[in-house]
XYZ file of C-alpha atoms in Angstrom:
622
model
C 28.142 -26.146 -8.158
C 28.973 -23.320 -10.139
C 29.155 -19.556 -9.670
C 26.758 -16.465 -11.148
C 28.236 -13.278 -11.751
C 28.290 -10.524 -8.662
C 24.796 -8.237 -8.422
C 24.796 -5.372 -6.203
C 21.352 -6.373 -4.989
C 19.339 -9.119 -5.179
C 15.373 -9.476 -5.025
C 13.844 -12.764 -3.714
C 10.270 -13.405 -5.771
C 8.376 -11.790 -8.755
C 4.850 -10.689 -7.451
C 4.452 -6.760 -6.469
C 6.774 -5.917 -3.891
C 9.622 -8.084 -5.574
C 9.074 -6.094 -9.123
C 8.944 -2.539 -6.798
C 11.978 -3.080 -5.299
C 14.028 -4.505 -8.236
C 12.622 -2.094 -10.378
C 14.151 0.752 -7.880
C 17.172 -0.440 -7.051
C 17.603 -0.934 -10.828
C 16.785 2.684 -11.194
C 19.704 3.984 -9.053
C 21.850 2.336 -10.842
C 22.412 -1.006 -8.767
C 23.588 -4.164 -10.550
C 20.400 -5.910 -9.652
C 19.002 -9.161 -10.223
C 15.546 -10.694 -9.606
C 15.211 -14.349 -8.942
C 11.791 -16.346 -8.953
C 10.639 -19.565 -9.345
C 8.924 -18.998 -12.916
C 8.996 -16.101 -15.543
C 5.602 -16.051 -15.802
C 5.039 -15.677 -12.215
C 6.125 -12.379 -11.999
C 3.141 -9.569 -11.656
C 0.641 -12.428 -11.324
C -2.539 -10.498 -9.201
C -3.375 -13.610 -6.651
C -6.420 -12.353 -5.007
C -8.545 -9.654 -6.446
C -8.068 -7.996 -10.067
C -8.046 -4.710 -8.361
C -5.422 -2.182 -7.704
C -6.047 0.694 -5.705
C -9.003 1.931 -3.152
C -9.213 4.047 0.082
C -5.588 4.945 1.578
C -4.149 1.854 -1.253
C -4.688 4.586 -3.726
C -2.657 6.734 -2.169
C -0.087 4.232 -2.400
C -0.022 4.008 -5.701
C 0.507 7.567 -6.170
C 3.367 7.613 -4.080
C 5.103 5.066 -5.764
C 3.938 6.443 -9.011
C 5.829 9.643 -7.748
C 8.699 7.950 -7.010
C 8.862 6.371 -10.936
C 7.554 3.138 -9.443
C 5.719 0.949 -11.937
C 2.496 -0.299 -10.226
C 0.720 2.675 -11.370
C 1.694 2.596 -14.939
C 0.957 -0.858 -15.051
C -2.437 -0.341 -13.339
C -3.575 2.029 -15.692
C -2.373 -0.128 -18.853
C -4.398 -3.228 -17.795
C -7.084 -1.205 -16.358
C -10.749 -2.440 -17.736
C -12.699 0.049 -15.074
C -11.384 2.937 -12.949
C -13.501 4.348 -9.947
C -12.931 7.090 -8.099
C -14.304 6.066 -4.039
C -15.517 9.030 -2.250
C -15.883 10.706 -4.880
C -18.545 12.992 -3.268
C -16.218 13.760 -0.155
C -12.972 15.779 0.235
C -10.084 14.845 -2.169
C -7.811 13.766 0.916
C -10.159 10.711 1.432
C -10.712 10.277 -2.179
C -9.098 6.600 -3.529
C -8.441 5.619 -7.345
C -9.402 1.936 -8.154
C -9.319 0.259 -10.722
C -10.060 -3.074 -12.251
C -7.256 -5.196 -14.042
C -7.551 -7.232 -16.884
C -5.491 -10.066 -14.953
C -3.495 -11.040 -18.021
C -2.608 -7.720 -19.384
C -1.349 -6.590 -15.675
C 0.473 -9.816 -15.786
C 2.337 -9.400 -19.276
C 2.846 -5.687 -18.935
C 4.725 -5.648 -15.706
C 6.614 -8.680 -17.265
C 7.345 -6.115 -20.175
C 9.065 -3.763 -17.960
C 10.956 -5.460 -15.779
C 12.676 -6.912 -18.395
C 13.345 -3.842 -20.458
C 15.078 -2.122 -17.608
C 18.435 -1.361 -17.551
C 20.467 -3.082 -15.010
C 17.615 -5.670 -14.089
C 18.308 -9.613 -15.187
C 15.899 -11.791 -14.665
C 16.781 -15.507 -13.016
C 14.387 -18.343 -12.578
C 15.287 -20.666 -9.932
C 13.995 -21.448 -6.415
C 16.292 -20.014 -3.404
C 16.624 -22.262 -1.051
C 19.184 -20.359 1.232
C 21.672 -17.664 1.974
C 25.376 -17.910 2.118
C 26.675 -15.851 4.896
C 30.064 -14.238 5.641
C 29.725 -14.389 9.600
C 26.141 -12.831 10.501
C 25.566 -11.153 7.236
C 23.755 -12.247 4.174
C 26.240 -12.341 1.199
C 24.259 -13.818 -1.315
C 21.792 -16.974 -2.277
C 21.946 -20.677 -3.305
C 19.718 -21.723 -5.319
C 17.990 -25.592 -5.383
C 20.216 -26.747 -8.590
C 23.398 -25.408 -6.359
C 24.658 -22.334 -8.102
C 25.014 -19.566 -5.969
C 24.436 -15.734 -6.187
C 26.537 -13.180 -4.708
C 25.594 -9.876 -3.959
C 26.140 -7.214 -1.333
C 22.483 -6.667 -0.667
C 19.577 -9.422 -0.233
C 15.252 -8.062 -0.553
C 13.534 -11.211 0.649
C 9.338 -10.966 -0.766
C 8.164 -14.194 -0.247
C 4.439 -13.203 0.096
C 2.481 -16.230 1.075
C 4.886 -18.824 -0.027
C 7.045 -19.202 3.284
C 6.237 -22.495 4.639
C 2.209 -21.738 2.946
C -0.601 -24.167 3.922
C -3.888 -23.821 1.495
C -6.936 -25.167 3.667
C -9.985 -25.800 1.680
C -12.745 -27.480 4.049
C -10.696 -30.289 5.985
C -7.765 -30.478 3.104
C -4.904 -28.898 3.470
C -1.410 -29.180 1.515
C 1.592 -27.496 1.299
C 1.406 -24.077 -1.777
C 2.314 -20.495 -1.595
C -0.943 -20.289 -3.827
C -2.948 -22.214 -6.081
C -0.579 -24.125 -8.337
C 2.836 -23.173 -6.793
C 4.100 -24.781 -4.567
C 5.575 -23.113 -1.019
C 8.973 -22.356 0.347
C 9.974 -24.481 2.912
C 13.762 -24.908 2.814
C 14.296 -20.608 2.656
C 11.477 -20.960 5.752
C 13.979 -23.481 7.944
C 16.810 -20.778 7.176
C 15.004 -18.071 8.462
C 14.083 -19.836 11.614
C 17.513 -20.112 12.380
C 18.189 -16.244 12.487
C 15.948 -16.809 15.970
C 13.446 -13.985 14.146
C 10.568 -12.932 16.508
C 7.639 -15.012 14.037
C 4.347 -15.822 13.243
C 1.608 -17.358 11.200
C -0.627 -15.340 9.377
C -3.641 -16.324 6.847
C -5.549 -14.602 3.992
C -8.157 -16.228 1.791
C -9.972 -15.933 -1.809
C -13.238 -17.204 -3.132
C -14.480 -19.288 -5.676
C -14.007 -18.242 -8.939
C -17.114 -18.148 -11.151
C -17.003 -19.079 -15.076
C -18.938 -15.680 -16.236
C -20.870 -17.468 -18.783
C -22.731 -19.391 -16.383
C -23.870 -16.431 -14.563
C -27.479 -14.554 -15.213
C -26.180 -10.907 -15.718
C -29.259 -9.855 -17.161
C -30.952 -10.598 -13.168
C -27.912 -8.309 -11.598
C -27.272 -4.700 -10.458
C -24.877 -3.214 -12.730
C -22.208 -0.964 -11.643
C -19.958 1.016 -13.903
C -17.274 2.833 -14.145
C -16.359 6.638 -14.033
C -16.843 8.197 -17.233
C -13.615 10.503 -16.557
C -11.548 7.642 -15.395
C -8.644 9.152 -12.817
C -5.577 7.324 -13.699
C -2.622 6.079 -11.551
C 0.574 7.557 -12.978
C 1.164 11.214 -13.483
C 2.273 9.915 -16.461
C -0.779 8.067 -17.846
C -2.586 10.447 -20.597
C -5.559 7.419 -21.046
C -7.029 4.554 -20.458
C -6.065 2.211 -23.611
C -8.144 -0.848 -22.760
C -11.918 -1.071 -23.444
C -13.983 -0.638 -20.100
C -16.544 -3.121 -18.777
C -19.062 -3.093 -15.967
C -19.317 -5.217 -13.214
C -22.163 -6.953 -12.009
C -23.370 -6.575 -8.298
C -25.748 -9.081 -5.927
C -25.975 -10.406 -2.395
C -26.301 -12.955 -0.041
C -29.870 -14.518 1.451
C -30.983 -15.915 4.089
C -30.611 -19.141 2.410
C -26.958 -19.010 1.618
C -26.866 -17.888 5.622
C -28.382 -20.967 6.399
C -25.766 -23.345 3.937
C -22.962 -21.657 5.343
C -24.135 -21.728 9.110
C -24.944 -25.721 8.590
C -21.485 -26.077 7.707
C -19.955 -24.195 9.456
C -17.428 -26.951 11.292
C -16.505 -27.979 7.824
C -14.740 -24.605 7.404
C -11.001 -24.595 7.795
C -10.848 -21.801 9.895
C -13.873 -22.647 12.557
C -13.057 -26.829 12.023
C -9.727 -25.597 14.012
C -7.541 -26.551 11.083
C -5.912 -22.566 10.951
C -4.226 -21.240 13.602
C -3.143 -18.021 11.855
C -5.225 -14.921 12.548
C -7.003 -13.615 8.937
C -7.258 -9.715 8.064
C -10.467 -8.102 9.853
C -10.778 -5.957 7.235
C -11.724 -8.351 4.459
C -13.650 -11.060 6.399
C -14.426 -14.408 4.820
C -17.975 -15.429 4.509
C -18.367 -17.573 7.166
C -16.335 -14.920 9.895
C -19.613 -11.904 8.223
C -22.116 -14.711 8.768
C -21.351 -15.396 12.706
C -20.122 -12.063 13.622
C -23.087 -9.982 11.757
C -25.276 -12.708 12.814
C -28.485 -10.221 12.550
C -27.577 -8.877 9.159
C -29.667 -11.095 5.987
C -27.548 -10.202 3.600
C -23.982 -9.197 2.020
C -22.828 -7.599 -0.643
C -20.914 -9.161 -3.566
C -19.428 -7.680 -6.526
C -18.826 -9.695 -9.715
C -15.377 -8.639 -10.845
C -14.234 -9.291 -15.135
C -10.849 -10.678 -14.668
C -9.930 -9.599 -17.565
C -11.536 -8.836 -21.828
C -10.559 -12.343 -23.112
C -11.157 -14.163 -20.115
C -14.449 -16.022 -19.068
C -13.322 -16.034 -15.274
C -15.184 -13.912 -12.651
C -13.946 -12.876 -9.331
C -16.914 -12.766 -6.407
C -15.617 -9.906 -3.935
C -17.183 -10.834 -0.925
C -17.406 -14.396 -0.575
C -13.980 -15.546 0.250
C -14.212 -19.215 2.075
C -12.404 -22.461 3.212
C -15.475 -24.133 3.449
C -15.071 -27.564 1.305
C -15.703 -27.254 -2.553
C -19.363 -29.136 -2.757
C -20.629 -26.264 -0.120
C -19.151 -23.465 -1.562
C -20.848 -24.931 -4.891
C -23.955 -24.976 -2.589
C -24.187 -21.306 -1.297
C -22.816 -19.656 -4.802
C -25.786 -20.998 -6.311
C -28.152 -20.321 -3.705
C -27.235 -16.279 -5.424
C -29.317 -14.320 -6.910
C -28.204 -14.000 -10.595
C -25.465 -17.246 -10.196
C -28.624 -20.163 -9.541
C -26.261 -22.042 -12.416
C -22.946 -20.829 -12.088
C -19.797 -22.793 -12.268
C -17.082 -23.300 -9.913
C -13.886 -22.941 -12.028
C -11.510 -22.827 -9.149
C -12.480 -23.391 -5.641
C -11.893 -20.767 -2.981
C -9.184 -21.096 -0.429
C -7.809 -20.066 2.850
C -3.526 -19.922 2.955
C -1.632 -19.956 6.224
C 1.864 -18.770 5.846
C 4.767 -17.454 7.956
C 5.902 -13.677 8.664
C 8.292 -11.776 10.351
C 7.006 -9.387 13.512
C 8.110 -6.181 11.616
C 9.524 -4.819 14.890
C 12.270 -6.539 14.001
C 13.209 -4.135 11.248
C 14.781 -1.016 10.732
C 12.675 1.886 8.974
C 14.738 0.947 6.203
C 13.099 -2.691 6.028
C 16.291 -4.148 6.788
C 17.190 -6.638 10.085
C 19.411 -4.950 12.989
C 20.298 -9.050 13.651
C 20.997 -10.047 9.770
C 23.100 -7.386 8.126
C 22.440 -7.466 4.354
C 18.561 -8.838 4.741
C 16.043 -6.728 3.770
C 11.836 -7.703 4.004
C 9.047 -6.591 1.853
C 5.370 -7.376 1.823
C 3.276 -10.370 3.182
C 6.351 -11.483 5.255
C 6.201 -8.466 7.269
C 2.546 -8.935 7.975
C 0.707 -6.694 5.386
C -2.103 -7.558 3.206
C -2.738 -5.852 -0.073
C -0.767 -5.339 -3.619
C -0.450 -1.787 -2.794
C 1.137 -2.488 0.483
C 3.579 -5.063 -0.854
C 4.409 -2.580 -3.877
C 5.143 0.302 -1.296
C 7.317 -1.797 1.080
C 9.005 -3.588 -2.188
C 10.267 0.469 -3.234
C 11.576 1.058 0.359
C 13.218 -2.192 0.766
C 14.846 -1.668 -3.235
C 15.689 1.965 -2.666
C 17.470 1.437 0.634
C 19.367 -2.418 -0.544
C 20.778 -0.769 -3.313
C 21.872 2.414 -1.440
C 23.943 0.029 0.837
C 25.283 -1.583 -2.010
C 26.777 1.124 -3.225
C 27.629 2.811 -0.532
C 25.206 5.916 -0.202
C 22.810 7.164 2.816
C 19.344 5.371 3.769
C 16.072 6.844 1.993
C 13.630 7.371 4.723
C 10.412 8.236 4.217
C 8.504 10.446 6.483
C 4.876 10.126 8.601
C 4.158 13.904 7.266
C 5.487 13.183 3.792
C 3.595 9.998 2.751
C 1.351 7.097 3.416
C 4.757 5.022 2.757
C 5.755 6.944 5.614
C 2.929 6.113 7.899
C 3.175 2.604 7.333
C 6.754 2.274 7.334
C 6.680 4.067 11.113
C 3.791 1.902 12.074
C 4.745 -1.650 11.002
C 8.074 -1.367 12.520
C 6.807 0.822 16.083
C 3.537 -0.721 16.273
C 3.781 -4.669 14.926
C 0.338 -6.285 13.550
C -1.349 -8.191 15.632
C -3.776 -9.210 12.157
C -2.248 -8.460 8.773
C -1.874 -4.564 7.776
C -4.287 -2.864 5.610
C -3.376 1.164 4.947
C -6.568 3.489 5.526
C -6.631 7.204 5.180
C -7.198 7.230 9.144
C -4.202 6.250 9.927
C -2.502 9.124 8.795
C -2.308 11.808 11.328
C -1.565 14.320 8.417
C -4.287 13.365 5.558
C -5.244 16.511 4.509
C -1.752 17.014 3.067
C -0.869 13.402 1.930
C -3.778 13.418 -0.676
C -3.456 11.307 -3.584
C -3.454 14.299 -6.257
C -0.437 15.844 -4.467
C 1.489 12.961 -3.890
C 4.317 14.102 -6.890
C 4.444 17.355 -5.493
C 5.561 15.661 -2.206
C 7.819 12.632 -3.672
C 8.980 13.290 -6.844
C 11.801 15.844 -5.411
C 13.039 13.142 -3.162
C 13.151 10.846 -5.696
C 15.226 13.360 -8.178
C 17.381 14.016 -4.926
C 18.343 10.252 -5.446
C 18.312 9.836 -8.667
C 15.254 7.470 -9.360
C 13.368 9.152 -11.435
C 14.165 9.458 -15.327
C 14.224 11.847 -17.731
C 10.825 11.953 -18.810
C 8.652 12.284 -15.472
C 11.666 14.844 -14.590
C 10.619 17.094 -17.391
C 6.899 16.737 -16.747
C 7.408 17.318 -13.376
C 9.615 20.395 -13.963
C 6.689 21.705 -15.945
C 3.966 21.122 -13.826
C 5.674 22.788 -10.980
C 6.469 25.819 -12.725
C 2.719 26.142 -13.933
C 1.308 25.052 -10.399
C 3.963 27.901 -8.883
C 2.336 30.501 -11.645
C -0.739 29.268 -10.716
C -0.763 30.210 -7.136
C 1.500 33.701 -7.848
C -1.669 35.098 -10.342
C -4.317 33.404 -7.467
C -2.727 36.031 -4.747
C -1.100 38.570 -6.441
C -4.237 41.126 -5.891
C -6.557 40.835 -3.382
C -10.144 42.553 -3.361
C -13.169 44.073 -1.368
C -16.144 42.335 -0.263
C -17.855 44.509 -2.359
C -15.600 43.693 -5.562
C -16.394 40.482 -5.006
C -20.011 40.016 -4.080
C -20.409 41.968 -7.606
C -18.851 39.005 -9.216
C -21.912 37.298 -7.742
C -20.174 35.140 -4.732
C -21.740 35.143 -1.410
C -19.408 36.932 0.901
C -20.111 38.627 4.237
C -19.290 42.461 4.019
C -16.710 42.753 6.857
C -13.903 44.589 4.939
C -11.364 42.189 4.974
C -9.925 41.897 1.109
C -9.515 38.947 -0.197
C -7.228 37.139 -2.420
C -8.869 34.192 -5.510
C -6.514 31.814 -3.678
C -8.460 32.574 0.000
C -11.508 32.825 -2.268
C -11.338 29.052 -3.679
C -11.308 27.807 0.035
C -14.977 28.836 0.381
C -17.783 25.914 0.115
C -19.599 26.954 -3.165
C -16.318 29.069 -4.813
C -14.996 27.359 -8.047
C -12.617 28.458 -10.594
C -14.971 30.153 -13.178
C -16.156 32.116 -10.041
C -12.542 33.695 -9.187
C -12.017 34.322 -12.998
C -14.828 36.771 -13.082
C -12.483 38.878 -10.889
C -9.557 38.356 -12.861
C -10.308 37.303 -16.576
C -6.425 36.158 -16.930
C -7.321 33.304 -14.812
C -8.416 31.702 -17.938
C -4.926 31.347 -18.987
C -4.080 28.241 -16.524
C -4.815 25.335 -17.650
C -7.875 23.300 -16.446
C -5.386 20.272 -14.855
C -3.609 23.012 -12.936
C -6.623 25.066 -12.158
C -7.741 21.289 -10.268
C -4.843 21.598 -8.238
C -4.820 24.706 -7.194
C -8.344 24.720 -6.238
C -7.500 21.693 -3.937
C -4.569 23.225 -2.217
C -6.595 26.465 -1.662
C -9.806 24.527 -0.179
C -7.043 22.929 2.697
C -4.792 25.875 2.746
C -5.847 26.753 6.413
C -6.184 23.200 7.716
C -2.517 22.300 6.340
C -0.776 25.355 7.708
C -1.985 24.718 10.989
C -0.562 20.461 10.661
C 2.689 22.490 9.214
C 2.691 23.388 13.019
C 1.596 20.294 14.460
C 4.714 18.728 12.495
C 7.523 21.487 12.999
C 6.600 20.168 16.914
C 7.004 16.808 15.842
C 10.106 17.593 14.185
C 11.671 19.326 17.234
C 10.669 15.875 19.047
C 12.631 14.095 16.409
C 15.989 16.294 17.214
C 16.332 14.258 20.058
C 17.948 11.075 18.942
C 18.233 8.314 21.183
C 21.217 6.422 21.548
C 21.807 3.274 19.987
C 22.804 2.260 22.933
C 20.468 3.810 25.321
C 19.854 1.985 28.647
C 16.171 1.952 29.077
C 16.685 0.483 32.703
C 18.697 3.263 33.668
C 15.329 5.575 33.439
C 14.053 5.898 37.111
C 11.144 5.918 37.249
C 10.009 4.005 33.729
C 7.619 1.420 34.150
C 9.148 -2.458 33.144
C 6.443 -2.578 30.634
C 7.071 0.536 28.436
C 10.915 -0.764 29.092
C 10.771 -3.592 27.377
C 9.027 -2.553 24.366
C 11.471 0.212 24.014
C 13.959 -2.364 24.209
C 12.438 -4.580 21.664
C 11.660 -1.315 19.415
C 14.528 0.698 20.072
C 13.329 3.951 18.915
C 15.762 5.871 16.861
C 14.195 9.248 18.168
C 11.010 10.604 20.731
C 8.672 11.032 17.842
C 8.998 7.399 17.070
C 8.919 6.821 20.761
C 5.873 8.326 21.862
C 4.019 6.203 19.137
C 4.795 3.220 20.601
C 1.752 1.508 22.043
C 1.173 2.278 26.228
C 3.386 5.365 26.117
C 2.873 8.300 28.519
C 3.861 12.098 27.992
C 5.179 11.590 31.994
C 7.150 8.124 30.255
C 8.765 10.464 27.314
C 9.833 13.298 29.727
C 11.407 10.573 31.546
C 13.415 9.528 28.674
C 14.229 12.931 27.074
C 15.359 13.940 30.983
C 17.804 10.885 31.240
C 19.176 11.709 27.319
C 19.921 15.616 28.496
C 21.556 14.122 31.853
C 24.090 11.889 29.711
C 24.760 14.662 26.901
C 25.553 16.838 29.884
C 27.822 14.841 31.171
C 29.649 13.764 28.011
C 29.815 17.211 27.253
């Protein structure tokens, strides 16, 4: 056995929320070190060659903002950006785009090994050491041993991962690698509150094999919206994809063989995401509908490979062959690697901390699939909170805690650990109480000054924020520094009821059919700001109202969160609280009322219980 040099932090596993959160504890200057089982593991899309969509967008953003890397990646592999929702409001607009699997792969590989204080060791961990109940560093399986002062465990699907296909199953924490048992027997000894989990893919289709000329085709945006703030282009060449559905035929395949599947043969017993169904969960539970749609994904420019969104399975490989070619448009196409359904272990999120970390294992923080998410975006998001926060305990500085008002990271942080999953976590724009601010275009004007404030974002996105902000702040000042009559305005040729109220161009961009061009007609030296910034401003100005009255709704929310709750509040004390709403308090344990009063069951009567018993014991220690 033999001893590595000491990190400050160190990140279990290469895919997205393992490169996030090295990446960022790297950034603020941790020693950091990022161990996984292969080099050319790390970045590897699993699933889908797709990055982004409704509320996982947003995500990206807000990592972006933060001088993550899954946007800049994104938008260097990216073969075909959308923007979804395009014809609806920019807060429930989502950037997507396709990846060219190999460039995403190679690119991320790229910069996590050109970053300054990240080393890079391949080896499998196979468990901690501990100095009494806190993680102190790893061993690895040839018996060297890591120490560090910080531990990010993202073991995705790997811990203790079973891939079901029809009535096979075997031990993998995805096609081709194999799972992580020994790190999975470690963790069960911490006593963790756990559970089993499953996702699936489906078959992958060799393209040439496939009759595009008999498909839909859908393309991309001709103005592709980028990831990063940062990102000036798109420098890959952009493809279409090709789009067809299910029949009544492949119905009838897939309903024949139905007890063949994995899932309904009673082989799984984890529950799957309801979000992204497999094929055989749309055909019994939309019994009545004859078909579903499926869209024929490039996986990348050089590569022959196709990924069907829409079919994912665990029915055995000779039926899947059966229904794929009972397509429209894929009659002939080939099979070149079977779809799958993988059962793995996670963690009831619960049991962390909004800084990711466990109250019972000092030292250990989670990020991703263990804590019951589903989704790159998710896993990246999760990976910068868990990074950000390990390294700030390294070296000694205050948590990073990101806010349900400030950011989708927020929202998901505070409902993961309040909540738990009871299926794995998907982020949609509903669940954000305060969407109309926490839009994706806006997401560096709400993130990038926390991340200066800690000193994770370089020199470059710090001078092009700088910039923007000035010219944004400009912006607004010439938008309401004069303010005209109806009649003033209605000359200009926009619609306006004559009520005598004067109006500013900032109040004037809020109205339906305003646009920029409009409001310079009143004020020529509009024309001066520049067309990225007019965007901008034209978006704040069309929510201005609706976000100053959730600036209320949140300064209430805020006085909420001035009352703390003890650490070590007695919950049975409360007269009067019912044992239910007890004992998740107990297993949540709140750090304030906001958090409190989102905790599943909870009662305004409940919380006035709890903030009366909090004033009675600060009155008396007073």
């Amino acid at each position: 056995m033999f001893h590595v040099k000491q990190f400050d932090v160190i990140v279990i596993g290469g895919g997205h929320a393992g490169c996030e959160a090295a990446h960022a504890a790297a950034r603020v200057g941790a020693r950091t070190a990022l161990v996984t089982m292969k080099k050319s593991g790390i970045g590897v899309m699993s699933c889908n060659p797709a990055i982004g969509g409704l509320g996982k967008g947003h995500l990206v953003r807000e990592i972006d903002a933060m001088d993550g890397i899954m946007g800049r990646v994104a938008d260097a592999s990216g073969i075909q950006f959308r923007l979804l929702n395009r014809r609806k409001g920019p807060a429930v607009q989502g950037p997507r785009a396709q990846s060219d699997r190999k460039v995403y792969r190679t690119e991320m590989l790229r910069l996590i090994e050109n970053t300054p204080n990240l080393n890079v060791i391949e080896g499998e961990v196979v468990d901690f050491t501990m100095q009494g109940d806190r993680v102190s560093g790893v061993t690895l399986a040839d018996g060297s041993e890591v120490v560090t002062r910080s531990v990010v465990l993202t073991t995705g699907t790997f811990l203790r991962g079973l891939i079901h296909i029809g009535d096979t199953s075997y031990a993998g924490g995805r096609m081709g690698d194999k799972a992580s048992t020994k790190l999975a027997d470690r963790m069960d000894s911490f006593g963790l509150p756990m559970g089993r989990l499953k996702t699936g893919t489906p078959p992958r289709l060799d393209g040439r094999t496939i009759a595009w000329d008999q498909l839909d085709v859908q393309d991309g945006d001709d103005d592709p919206v980028l990831f990063s703030f940062m990102s000036t282009s798109a420098p890959l060449r952009q493809v279409a994809c090709g789009v067809t559905h299910t029949n009544t035929a492949t119905h009838e395949i897939i309903r024949k063989n139905l007890e063949r599947s994995a899932m309904y043969g009673g082989h799984i017993e984890g529950v799957g995401p309801r979000y992204c169904p497999s094929i055989e969960d749309k055909i019994v539970r939309f019994a009545d509908k004859e078909s579903h749609q499926i869209f024929l994904e490039p996986e990348g420019l050089d590569d022959h490979t196709v990924y069907p969104n829409g079919i994912s399975t665990s029915l055995p490989q000779d039926v899947q062959v059966d229904y794929v070619q009972s397509i429209a448009g894929l009659e002939r196409a080939e099979i070149v690697q079977p779809g799958y359904a993988i059962e793995y272990d996670y963690v009831d999120p619960r049991a962390l901390n909004a800084e990711l970390t466990l109250e019972t294992v000092p030292g250990l923080y989670l990020a991703g699939q263990i804590n019951g998410t589903t989704g790159y975006e998710e896993a990246a998001a999760q990976g910068l909170v868990a990074g950000l926060n390990a390294a700030h305990a390294a070296l000694d500085r205050d948590t990073v805690h990101f806010r349900r008002d400030q950011s989708y990271i927020g929202v998901m942080i505070d409902d993961l650990t309040t909540r738990g999953v009871t299926e794995p976590y998907r982020m949609f724009t509903s669940r954000a109480e305060f969407r109309l601010s926490l839009r994706a275009d806006n997401a560096d004007q709400r993130l990038t000054p926390l991340g200066l404030s800690i000193g994770c974002v370089g020199e470059k996105r710090k001078a092009a924020f700088g910039e923007k902000s000035e010219a944004l702040t400009a912006g607004r000042d010439a938008l309401e520094s004069q303010s005209y009559t109806p009649k003033q305005i209605a000359a200009t040729g926009i619609r306006i009821n004559q009520d005598g109220t004067k109006r500013t161009p900032f109040q004037l961009l809020a109205f339906p059919d305003v646009t920029f061009p409009d409001v310079e007609r009143l004020d020529p030296a509009l024309e001066q700001i520049a067309p990225d910034i007019q965007e901008q401003l034209a978006r704040d100005a069309l929510y201005a109202n609706y976000i100053e009255r959730q600036r209320k709704d949140v300064e209430k929310m805020r006085r909420d969160e001035q009352h703390a709750i003890p650490k070590d509040f007695d919950y049975r004390a409360v007269t009067g609280l019912s044992a239910e709403l007890g004992g998740k308090l107990e297993r949540v344990r709140p750090t304030d009322l906001a958090q409190a009063g989102r905790i599943d069951g909870m009662t305004p009567a409940a919380l006035a219980l709890i903030l009366g018993r909090i004033r009675y014991l600060e009155k008396k220690s007073a």
